[in-house]
């Protein structure tokens, strides 16, 4: 099976617009969390903090989860009655809007094939083989060293595999 890293790049930060004619918008400024060009990188069921720029909006991330799950895996082609394959639409560039109706942030979503096995598969096998219930295994986070976290097995295991 092919697995993908999903990259969400901020394409547009919209100015506030009222949803009701003749009524002012209840917000006055565009989203302050993002600027055009910011990226959120989803890799291996995690947010890759080393490659992510800008902030993380929980509403945006929560609304992206169903899209992410579909885009992180290769979908086997569906076969039409005439025998032709229906193209996997998740392989195309996707546009996504955050759930803020009055000042949406528009994102360009792209898939990048991952090299090797995803970390969650490796971590699962490692935990089972060593009978580990608590395994610290995640994509590198620049804040780990600031927080004195040195037991992340990601670097040692992923670079060998």
Backbone as ProteinMPNN parsed JSONL, in Angstrom:
{"seq_chain_A": "XXXXXXXXXXXXXXXXXXXXXXXXXXXXXXXXXXXXXXXXXXXXXXXXXXXXXXXXXXXXXXXXXXXXXXXXXXXXXXXXXXXXXXXXXXXXXXXXXXXXXXXXXXXXXXXXXXXXXXXXXXXXXXXXXXXXXXXXXXXXXXXXXXXXXXXXXXXXXXXXX", "coords_chain_A": {"N_chain_A": [[0.847, -1.178, 0.0], [0.477, 2.275, -0.713], [1.525, 5.126, 1.031], [0.945, 8.512, 2.019], [2.295, 11.795, 2.603], [0.611, 14.648, 3.693], [0.258, 17.898, 2.613], [-0.799, 21.003, 3.585], [-1.233, 24.095, 2.323], [-1.499, 27.526, 2.929], [-3.488, 29.355, 0.89], [-5.118, 31.6, 0.609], [-6.076, 34.221, 2.755], [-8.991, 35.276, 3.801], [-10.785, 38.406, 3.77], [-13.026, 39.695, 6.237], [-16.501, 39.083, 5.709], [-19.904, 39.809, 5.823], [-22.49, 37.456, 6.428], [-25.1, 37.948, 6.266], [-27.241, 39.94, 4.421], [-27.112, 43.506, 4.472], [-26.246, 43.585, 7.09], [-23.656, 44.079, 9.467], [-20.456, 42.416, 9.584], [-19.609, 40.175, 12.219], [-16.999, 39.988, 12.92], [-13.906, 41.749, 12.664], [-11.384, 41.65, 11.551], [-9.173, 39.864, 9.309], [-8.34, 36.345, 9.577], [-6.004, 35.861, 12.104], [-4.194, 33.929, 12.577], [-2.985, 32.762, 10.407], [-0.953, 33.316, 7.478], [-0.598, 33.95, 3.972], [0.973, 31.29, 2.305], [1.833, 29.906, 4.569], [2.312, 26.642, 5.998], [0.93, 23.467, 6.851], [1.962, 20.369, 7.785], [1.048, 17.126, 7.488], [1.907, 14.059, 8.562], [2.144, 10.645, 8.702], [-0.063, 10.18, 10.444], [0.227, 12.307, 12.176], [1.075, 15.711, 13.07], [3.649, 17.169, 11.443], [5.823, 18.906, 13.052], [8.318, 19.98, 12.554], [8.318, 20.665, 9.88], [6.146, 22.281, 9.631], [4.828, 25.531, 9.3], [3.838, 28.616, 10.79], [0.783, 28.824, 12.711], [-1.387, 26.563, 14.586], [-4.668, 25.966, 14.1], [-7.25, 24.729, 15.93], [-9.899, 24.291, 15.103], [-9.653, 24.264, 12.317], [-7.868, 22.083, 11.94], [-9.399, 20.005, 13.057], [-11.56, 19.953, 11.281], [-10.279, 19.122, 9.003], [-9.569, 16.463, 9.383], [-11.238, 14.216, 8.37], [-10.707, 14.486, 5.597], [-7.952, 14.185, 5.562], [-7.527, 11.508, 6.329], [-8.468, 10.122, 4.099], [-6.732, 11.069, 2.163], [-4.201, 10.241, 2.944], [-3.766, 7.669, 2.21], [-3.48, 5.346, -0.506], [-6.081, 4.965, -2.718], [-7.7, 2.198, -3.95], [-8.487, 1.676, -7.365], [-11.834, 2.181, -8.443], [-13.903, 0.134, -10.334], [-15.712, 0.671, -13.239], [-18.871, -0.395, -14.703], [-18.36, -0.93, -17.38], [-15.771, -1.766, -17.298], [-13.76, 0.103, -17.178], [-11.444, 2.079, -15.263], [-12.242, 4.148, -12.511], [-10.949, 7.285, -11.892], [-8.792, 8.021, -9.109], [-9.801, 10.459, -7.196], [-8.604, 11.624, -5.012], [-5.976, 11.861, -5.6], [-5.534, 14.18, -6.86], [-4.902, 17.743, -6.72], [-6.381, 19.352, -4.02], [-8.741, 21.7, -2.854], [-9.43, 23.434, 0.116], [-11.524, 24.804, 2.614], [-11.438, 26.558, 5.65], [-13.576, 26.217, 8.587], [-14.589, 28.743, 9.291], [-17.034, 30.868, 8.529], [-17.306, 33.598, 7.92], [-14.777, 34.662, 7.442], [-13.02, 32.919, 5.837], [-10.139, 30.755, 5.628], [-8.369, 29.72, 2.903], [-7.1, 26.725, 1.707], [-4.583, 24.951, -0.08], [-4.378, 21.628, -0.789], [-2.12, 19.002, -0.914], [-0.741, 15.841, -1.936], [2.082, 13.964, -1.036], [4.112, 11.343, -1.898], [5.186, 9.036, 0.576], [8.397, 7.993, 1.648], [9.455, 4.742, 2.263], [8.119, 2.795, 5.057], [5.271, 3.917, 6.931], [5.653, 5.548, 10.097], [3.836, 4.779, 12.134], [3.227, 2.138, 11.557], [5.704, 0.901, 11.878], [6.175, 1.557, 14.572], [4.098, 0.144, 15.802], [4.83, -2.529, 15.24], [7.295, -2.568, 16.578], [6.506, -2.079, 19.239], [4.961, -4.376, 19.701], [6.87, -6.408, 19.35], [8.669, -5.933, 21.409], [7.096, -5.888, 23.57], [6.03, -3.449, 24.544], [4.085, -1.093, 26.19], [3.957, 1.644, 26.486], [5.165, 3.78, 24.293], [7.346, 6.144, 23.096], [7.164, 7.716, 20.27], [7.294, 9.644, 17.664], [6.966, 12.024, 14.931], [9.781, 14.187, 14.429], [9.955, 16.879, 16.697], [10.66, 20.198, 17.077], [10.425, 21.309, 19.599], [10.92, 19.334, 21.447], [13.59, 19.103, 22.482], [13.765, 21.525, 23.816], [12.001, 21.022, 25.828], [13.26, 19.062, 27.231], [12.971, 16.414, 26.273], [14.125, 13.443, 25.346], [13.734, 10.841, 24.656], [12.507, 10.026, 22.323], [11.971, 7.697, 19.9], [11.918, 7.964, 17.179], [13.932, 9.112, 15.4], [16.127, 7.294, 15.604], [15.019, 4.806, 14.85], [13.569, 5.255, 12.423], [15.519, 6.154, 10.644], [17.012, 3.923, 10.213], [15.31, 2.165, 8.968]], "CA_chain_A": [[0.0, 0.0, 0.0], [1.217, 3.531, -0.771], [1.11, 6.111, 2.023], [1.292, 9.867, 1.606], [2.359, 12.949, 3.492], [-0.347, 15.626, 3.185], [0.732, 19.26, 2.867], [-1.84, 22.025, 3.434], [-0.59, 25.4, 2.183], [-2.471, 28.619, 2.946], [-3.559, 30.027, -0.406], [-5.757, 32.905, 0.761], [-6.686, 34.585, 4.029], [-10.073, 36.147, 3.349], [-11.233, 39.532, 4.583], [-14.362, 39.395, 6.766], [-17.698, 39.457, 4.965], [-21.128, 39.428, 6.519], [-23.288, 36.421, 5.784], [-26.454, 38.461, 6.197], [-27.285, 41.226, 3.718], [-27.4, 44.716, 5.253], [-25.782, 43.433, 8.466], [-22.187, 44.064, 9.516], [-19.805, 41.18, 10.023], [-19.324, 40.224, 13.655], [-15.549, 40.033, 13.083], [-13.394, 42.941, 12.0], [-10.078, 41.416, 10.939], [-8.963, 38.519, 8.762], [-7.74, 35.38, 10.507], [-4.673, 36.301, 12.537], [-3.327, 32.772, 12.804], [-2.297, 32.338, 9.185], [-0.654, 34.226, 6.373], [-0.435, 33.187, 2.73], [2.23, 30.552, 2.219], [2.022, 29.036, 5.739], [2.069, 25.23, 5.695], [0.741, 22.464, 7.896], [2.37, 19.112, 7.177], [0.509, 15.96, 8.176], [2.707, 12.911, 8.164], [2.12, 9.511, 9.606], [-1.11, 10.417, 11.444], [0.692, 13.334, 13.092], [1.472, 16.968, 12.448], [5.108, 17.247, 11.437], [6.1, 20.257, 13.54], [9.572, 20.474, 11.976], [8.043, 21.208, 8.546], [4.974, 23.151, 9.694], [5.083, 26.94, 9.595], [2.613, 29.259, 11.248], [0.103, 28.331, 13.907], [-2.33, 25.466, 14.389], [-6.029, 26.28, 14.515], [-7.904, 23.453, 16.222], [-11.093, 24.138, 14.263], [-9.184, 23.886, 10.989], [-7.325, 20.72, 11.99], [-10.511, 19.068, 13.284], [-12.365, 19.829, 10.061], [-9.459, 18.461, 7.978], [-9.299, 15.057, 9.7], [-11.795, 13.25, 7.404], [-9.996, 14.63, 4.331], [-6.604, 13.642, 5.746], [-7.553, 10.042, 6.338], [-8.617, 9.653, 2.718], [-5.592, 11.466, 1.331], [-2.955, 9.631, 3.393], [-3.662, 6.306, 1.692], [-3.851, 5.198, -1.914], [-7.378, 4.337, -2.885], [-7.703, 1.285, -5.1], [-9.461, 2.207, -8.336], [-13.16, 1.593, -8.559], [-14.088, -0.285, -11.724], [-17.044, 0.911, -13.794], [-19.49, -1.574, -15.309], [-17.738, -1.21, -18.68], [-14.418, -2.239, -17.068], [-12.79, 1.198, -17.067], [-11.17, 2.491, -13.892], [-12.625, 5.494, -12.104], [-9.729, 7.849, -11.317], [-8.755, 8.324, -7.685], [-9.842, 11.924, -7.117], [-7.754, 12.118, -3.932], [-4.62, 12.072, -6.096], [-5.461, 15.51, -7.44], [-4.824, 18.834, -5.765], [-7.677, 19.623, -3.429], [-8.875, 22.975, -2.169], [-10.175, 23.242, 1.36], [-11.815, 26.046, 3.328], [-11.637, 26.365, 7.083], [-15.001, 26.346, 8.897], [-14.998, 30.114, 9.616], [-17.85, 31.282, 7.388], [-17.183, 35.025, 7.597], [-13.412, 34.999, 7.018], [-12.364, 31.618, 5.659], [-8.776, 30.574, 5.137], [-8.429, 28.743, 1.819], [-5.874, 25.935, 1.679], [-4.298, 24.036, -1.184], [-3.999, 20.357, -0.176], [-1.378, 18.167, -1.855], [-0.196, 14.582, -1.431], [3.473, 13.671, -1.393], [4.357, 9.948, -1.51], [6.16, 8.832, 1.648], [9.437, 6.998, 1.392], [9.479, 3.737, 3.323], [6.894, 2.506, 5.791], [4.899, 4.95, 7.894], [6.123, 5.308, 11.46], [2.87, 4.097, 12.996], [3.345, 0.697, 11.309], [6.961, 0.501, 12.521], [5.991, 1.658, 16.029], [3.235, -0.953, 16.211], [5.642, -3.757, 15.228], [8.292, -2.426, 17.638], [5.821, -2.24, 20.523], [4.571, -5.776, 19.84], [8.05, -7.273, 19.48], [9.339, -5.686, 22.696], [6.041, -5.859, 24.584], [5.999, -2.105, 25.112], [2.774, -0.46, 26.195], [4.14, 3.086, 26.357], [6.256, 3.979, 23.352], [7.478, 7.54, 22.671], [7.56, 7.558, 18.882], [6.57, 10.605, 16.838], [7.82, 12.799, 14.029], [10.599, 15.114, 15.214], [9.351, 18.139, 17.104], [11.736, 21.072, 17.563], [10.223, 21.646, 21.006], [11.331, 18.234, 22.327], [14.826, 19.43, 23.199], [13.453, 22.628, 24.746], [11.263, 20.428, 26.953], [14.083, 17.971, 27.76], [12.464, 15.113, 25.847], [15.185, 12.819, 24.559], [13.464, 9.415, 24.494], [11.756, 9.78, 21.102], [12.67, 6.671, 19.119], [11.703, 8.196, 15.754], [15.155, 9.31, 14.633], [16.962, 6.091, 15.557], [14.352, 3.704, 14.144], [13.173, 5.615, 11.06], [16.675, 6.293, 9.78], [17.513, 2.582, 9.91], [14.344, 1.422, 8.151]], "C_chain_A": [[0.892, 1.241, 0.0], [0.641, 4.485, 0.271], [1.645, 7.48, 1.614], [1.423, 10.813, 2.789], [1.396, 13.957, 2.874], [0.126, 17.015, 3.604], [-0.413, 20.225, 2.568], [-1.155, 23.388, 3.441], [-1.661, 26.479, 2.124], [-2.378, 29.367, 1.619], [-4.11, 31.447, -0.251], [-6.303, 33.052, 2.171], [-7.723, 35.643, 3.698], [-10.362, 37.282, 4.326], [-12.643, 39.208, 5.072], [-15.481, 39.911, 5.865], [-18.904, 38.967, 5.732], [-21.869, 38.362, 5.719], [-24.721, 36.879, 5.567], [-26.46, 39.809, 5.471], [-27.697, 42.36, 4.668], [-27.037, 44.591, 6.732], [-24.261, 43.445, 8.467], [-21.671, 42.694, 9.954], [-19.536, 41.279, 11.517], [-17.824, 40.17, 13.955], [-15.011, 41.188, 12.242], [-12.1, 42.713, 11.233], [-10.033, 40.033, 10.292], [-8.358, 37.614, 9.84], [-6.314, 35.821, 10.835], [-3.708, 35.138, 12.739], [-2.479, 32.421, 11.587], [-2.0, 33.499, 8.258], [-0.451, 33.361, 5.131], [0.949, 32.553, 2.683], [2.516, 29.681, 3.431], [1.656, 27.605, 5.358], [1.807, 24.451, 6.975], [1.043, 21.135, 7.215], [1.887, 17.967, 8.062], [1.253, 14.746, 7.661], [2.507, 11.811, 9.191], [1.138, 9.704, 10.76], [-0.71, 11.44, 12.504], [0.905, 14.629, 12.322], [2.982, 17.047, 12.566], [5.485, 18.686, 11.79], [7.378, 20.832, 12.941], [9.339, 21.118, 10.616], [6.868, 22.166, 8.516], [5.407, 24.573, 10.021], [3.768, 27.561, 10.054], [2.033, 28.552, 12.458], [-0.758, 27.116, 13.565], [-3.681, 25.884, 14.96], [-6.753, 24.953, 14.73], [-9.159, 23.229, 15.388], [-10.708, 23.686, 12.856], [-8.7, 22.437, 10.978], [-8.452, 19.703, 12.171], [-11.349, 18.883, 12.022], [-11.601, 19.123, 8.934], [-9.317, 16.954, 8.185], [-9.957, 14.079, 8.714], [-11.101, 13.297, 6.043], [-8.623, 13.971, 4.429], [-6.592, 12.126, 5.662], [-7.679, 9.483, 4.928], [-7.363, 9.934, 1.911], [-4.279, 10.813, 1.749], [-2.764, 8.216, 2.863], [-4.043, 6.285, 0.221], [-5.164, 4.438, -1.974], [-7.307, 3.443, -4.118], [-8.764, 1.76, -6.086], [-10.778, 1.428, -8.309], [-13.361, 1.286, -10.041], [-15.547, -0.048, -12.13], [-17.585, -0.382, -14.399], [-18.851, -1.945, -16.642], [-16.275, -1.653, -18.538], [-13.375, -1.144, -16.941], [-12.645, 1.624, -15.599], [-11.637, 3.928, -13.659], [-11.386, 6.103, -11.458], [-9.887, 8.169, -9.83], [-8.686, 9.839, -7.534], [-8.966, 12.462, -5.996], [-6.323, 12.321, -4.39], [-4.449, 13.451, -6.708], [-5.296, 16.549, -6.336], [-6.232, 19.156, -5.292], [-7.65, 20.989, -2.769], [-9.765, 22.764, -0.965], [-10.37, 24.599, 2.025], [-12.007, 25.73, 4.8], [-13.104, 26.623, 7.415], [-15.465, 27.755, 9.272], [-15.735, 30.7, 8.41], [-17.641, 32.735, 6.984], [-15.798, 35.444, 7.131], [-12.599, 33.718, 6.809], [-10.912, 31.729, 5.2], [-8.862, 29.451, 4.112], [-7.075, 28.052, 1.716], [-5.783, 25.104, 0.408], [-3.752, 22.765, -0.537], [-3.325, 19.492, -1.229], [-0.876, 16.903, -1.157], [1.21, 14.39, -1.937], [3.735, 12.227, -0.971], [5.439, 9.857, -0.433], [7.178, 7.796, 1.208], [9.435, 6.021, 2.557], [8.122, 3.542, 3.973], [6.56, 3.665, 6.718], [5.338, 4.551, 9.301], [5.143, 4.562, 12.338], [2.91, 2.591, 12.782], [4.604, 0.169, 12.004], [6.812, 0.518, 14.038], [5.138, 0.508, 16.546], [4.017, -2.263, 16.271], [6.672, -3.734, 16.354], [7.667, -2.66, 19.011], [5.431, -3.697, 20.752], [5.784, -6.678, 20.068], [8.743, -7.119, 20.827], [8.355, -5.605, 23.849], [6.014, -4.518, 25.32], [4.583, -1.557, 25.059], [2.9, 1.045, 25.955], [5.38, 3.343, 25.509], [6.254, 5.43, 22.892], [8.053, 7.53, 21.261], [6.728, 8.519, 18.043], [7.529, 11.352, 15.936], [8.581, 13.829, 14.847], [9.89, 16.435, 15.473], [10.459, 19.022, 17.654], [11.619, 21.414, 19.046], [10.663, 20.538, 21.958], [12.569, 18.603, 23.137], [14.609, 20.568, 24.184], [12.761, 22.105, 26.001], [11.983, 19.228, 27.561], [13.504, 16.59, 27.463], [13.509, 14.518, 24.911], [14.918, 11.34, 24.288], [12.614, 9.098, 23.266], [12.555, 8.819, 20.22], [12.614, 6.918, 17.618], [13.011, 8.25, 14.964], [15.965, 8.021, 14.51], [16.317, 4.971, 14.742], [14.075, 4.052, 12.693], [14.371, 5.753, 10.129], [17.281, 4.944, 9.423], [16.621, 1.874, 8.908], [14.267, 1.932, 6.746]], "O_chain_A": [[1.943, 1.253, 0.641], [-0.576, 4.636, 0.381], [2.674, 7.582, 0.945], [0.766, 10.659, 3.819], [1.366, 14.108, 1.653], [0.363, 17.279, 4.783], [-0.932, 20.264, 1.453], [-0.566, 23.788, 4.445], [-2.621, 26.366, 1.362], [-1.34, 29.931, 1.272], [-3.632, 32.38, -0.897], [-6.913, 32.131, 2.715], [-7.379, 36.774, 3.356], [-10.205, 37.139, 5.538], [-13.383, 38.51, 4.379], [-15.416, 41.02, 5.334], [-18.922, 37.842, 6.231], [-21.867, 38.376, 4.488], [-25.466, 36.283, 4.788], [-25.747, 40.726, 5.877], [-28.532, 42.172, 5.553], [-27.473, 45.408, 7.543], [-23.638, 42.882, 7.567], [-22.375, 41.925, 10.609], [-19.263, 42.367, 12.024], [-17.419, 40.291, 15.111], [-15.603, 41.553, 11.226], [-11.755, 43.503, 10.354], [-10.775, 39.135, 10.689], [-7.92, 38.09, 10.888], [-5.522, 36.115, 9.939], [-2.533, 35.349, 13.039], [-1.394, 31.854, 11.715], [-2.692, 34.516, 8.253], [-0.164, 32.169, 5.241], [1.957, 33.194, 2.98], [3.363, 28.791, 3.347], [0.798, 27.381, 4.503], [2.378, 24.732, 8.029], [0.448, 20.811, 6.186], [2.268, 17.857, 9.227], [1.228, 14.445, 6.468], [2.68, 12.02, 10.392], [1.465, 9.425, 11.913], [-1.254, 11.434, 13.608], [0.914, 14.646, 11.091], [3.528, 16.997, 13.668], [5.466, 19.571, 10.935], [7.509, 22.051, 12.83], [10.079, 22.022, 10.229], [6.612, 22.8, 7.492], [6.24, 24.796, 10.899], [2.696, 27.056, 9.721], [2.712, 27.781, 13.135], [-0.843, 26.7, 12.409], [-3.812, 26.124, 16.16], [-6.855, 24.145, 13.807], [-9.453, 22.096, 15.006], [-11.365, 22.822, 12.276], [-9.081, 21.658, 10.104], [-8.461, 18.66, 11.516], [-11.797, 17.774, 11.73], [-12.216, 18.585, 8.014], [-8.977, 16.238, 7.243], [-9.272, 13.167, 8.25], [-10.927, 12.261, 5.402], [-8.184, 13.287, 3.505], [-5.74, 11.538, 4.996], [-7.054, 8.473, 4.604], [-6.972, 9.128, 1.067], [-3.322, 10.831, 0.975], [-1.699, 7.627, 3.052], [-4.835, 7.109, -0.238], [-5.321, 3.39, -1.347], [-6.903, 3.882, -5.195], [-9.835, 2.203, -5.671], [-10.812, 0.205, -8.173], [-13.019, 2.1, -10.898], [-16.479, -0.499, -11.464], [-16.843, -1.347, -14.583], [-18.799, -3.121, -17.004], [-15.606, -1.891, -19.544], [-12.219, -1.428, -16.629], [-13.587, 1.539, -14.811], [-11.447, 4.803, -14.504], [-10.816, 5.493, -10.553], [-10.966, 8.536, -9.364], [-7.626, 10.435, -7.726], [-8.611, 13.64, -6.013], [-5.521, 12.895, -3.653], [-3.331, 13.848, -7.04], [-5.525, 16.262, -5.161], [-7.164, 19.222, -6.094], [-6.638, 21.383, -2.189], [-10.735, 22.009, -1.018], [-9.475, 25.443, 1.998], [-12.662, 24.749, 5.153], [-13.817, 27.198, 6.592], [-16.65, 27.941, 9.549], [-15.117, 30.992, 7.386], [-17.787, 33.069, 5.808], [-15.657, 36.482, 6.485], [-11.62, 33.467, 7.512], [-10.523, 32.658, 4.492], [-9.362, 28.366, 4.408], [-6.035, 28.707, 1.647], [-6.79, 24.618, -0.107], [-2.762, 22.824, 0.192], [-3.878, 19.268, -2.305], [-0.623, 16.898, 0.048], [1.504, 14.62, -3.11], [3.594, 11.908, 0.209], [6.475, 10.516, -0.521], [6.858, 6.85, 0.489], [9.415, 6.436, 3.716], [7.108, 4.056, 3.5], [7.461, 4.325, 7.235], [5.385, 3.369, 9.642], [5.557, 3.788, 13.202], [2.656, 1.832, 13.717], [4.571, -0.885, 12.64], [7.27, -0.4, 14.717], [5.419, -0.044, 17.61], [3.889, -3.021, 17.232], [6.902, -4.749, 17.011], [8.237, -3.362, 19.845], [5.554, -4.203, 21.868], [5.734, -7.601, 20.881], [9.338, -8.071, 21.332], [8.735, -5.289, 24.976], [5.98, -4.466, 26.549], [3.952, -1.556, 24.002], [2.05, 1.647, 25.299], [6.507, 3.145, 25.963], [5.254, 5.9, 22.351], [9.256, 7.36, 21.067], [5.57, 8.229, 17.743], [8.743, 11.326, 16.138], [8.073, 14.3, 15.864], [9.301, 17.027, 14.569], [11.135, 18.634, 18.607], [12.612, 21.772, 19.678], [10.769, 20.775, 23.162], [12.584, 18.428, 24.355], [15.2, 20.578, 25.264], [12.91, 22.662, 27.088], [11.387, 18.464, 28.32], [13.545, 15.701, 28.314], [13.744, 15.032, 23.817], [15.782, 10.65, 23.747], [12.055, 8.005, 23.176], [13.691, 9.112, 19.845], [13.204, 6.156, 16.852], [13.181, 7.528, 13.981], [16.438, 7.692, 13.423], [17.013, 4.261, 14.016], [14.32, 3.23, 11.809], [14.247, 5.49, 8.933], [17.994, 4.836, 8.426], [17.095, 1.08, 8.096], [13.498, 1.407, 5.94]]}, "name": "protein", "num_of_chains": 1, "seq": "XXXXXXXXXXXXXXXXXXXXXXXXXXXXXXXXXXXXXXXXXXXXXXXXXXXXXXXXXXXXXXXXXXXXXXXXXXXXXXXXXXXXXXXXXXXXXXXXXXXXXXXXXXXXXXXXXXXXXXXXXXXXXXXXXXXXXXXXXXXXXXXXXXXXXXXXXXXXXXXXX"}
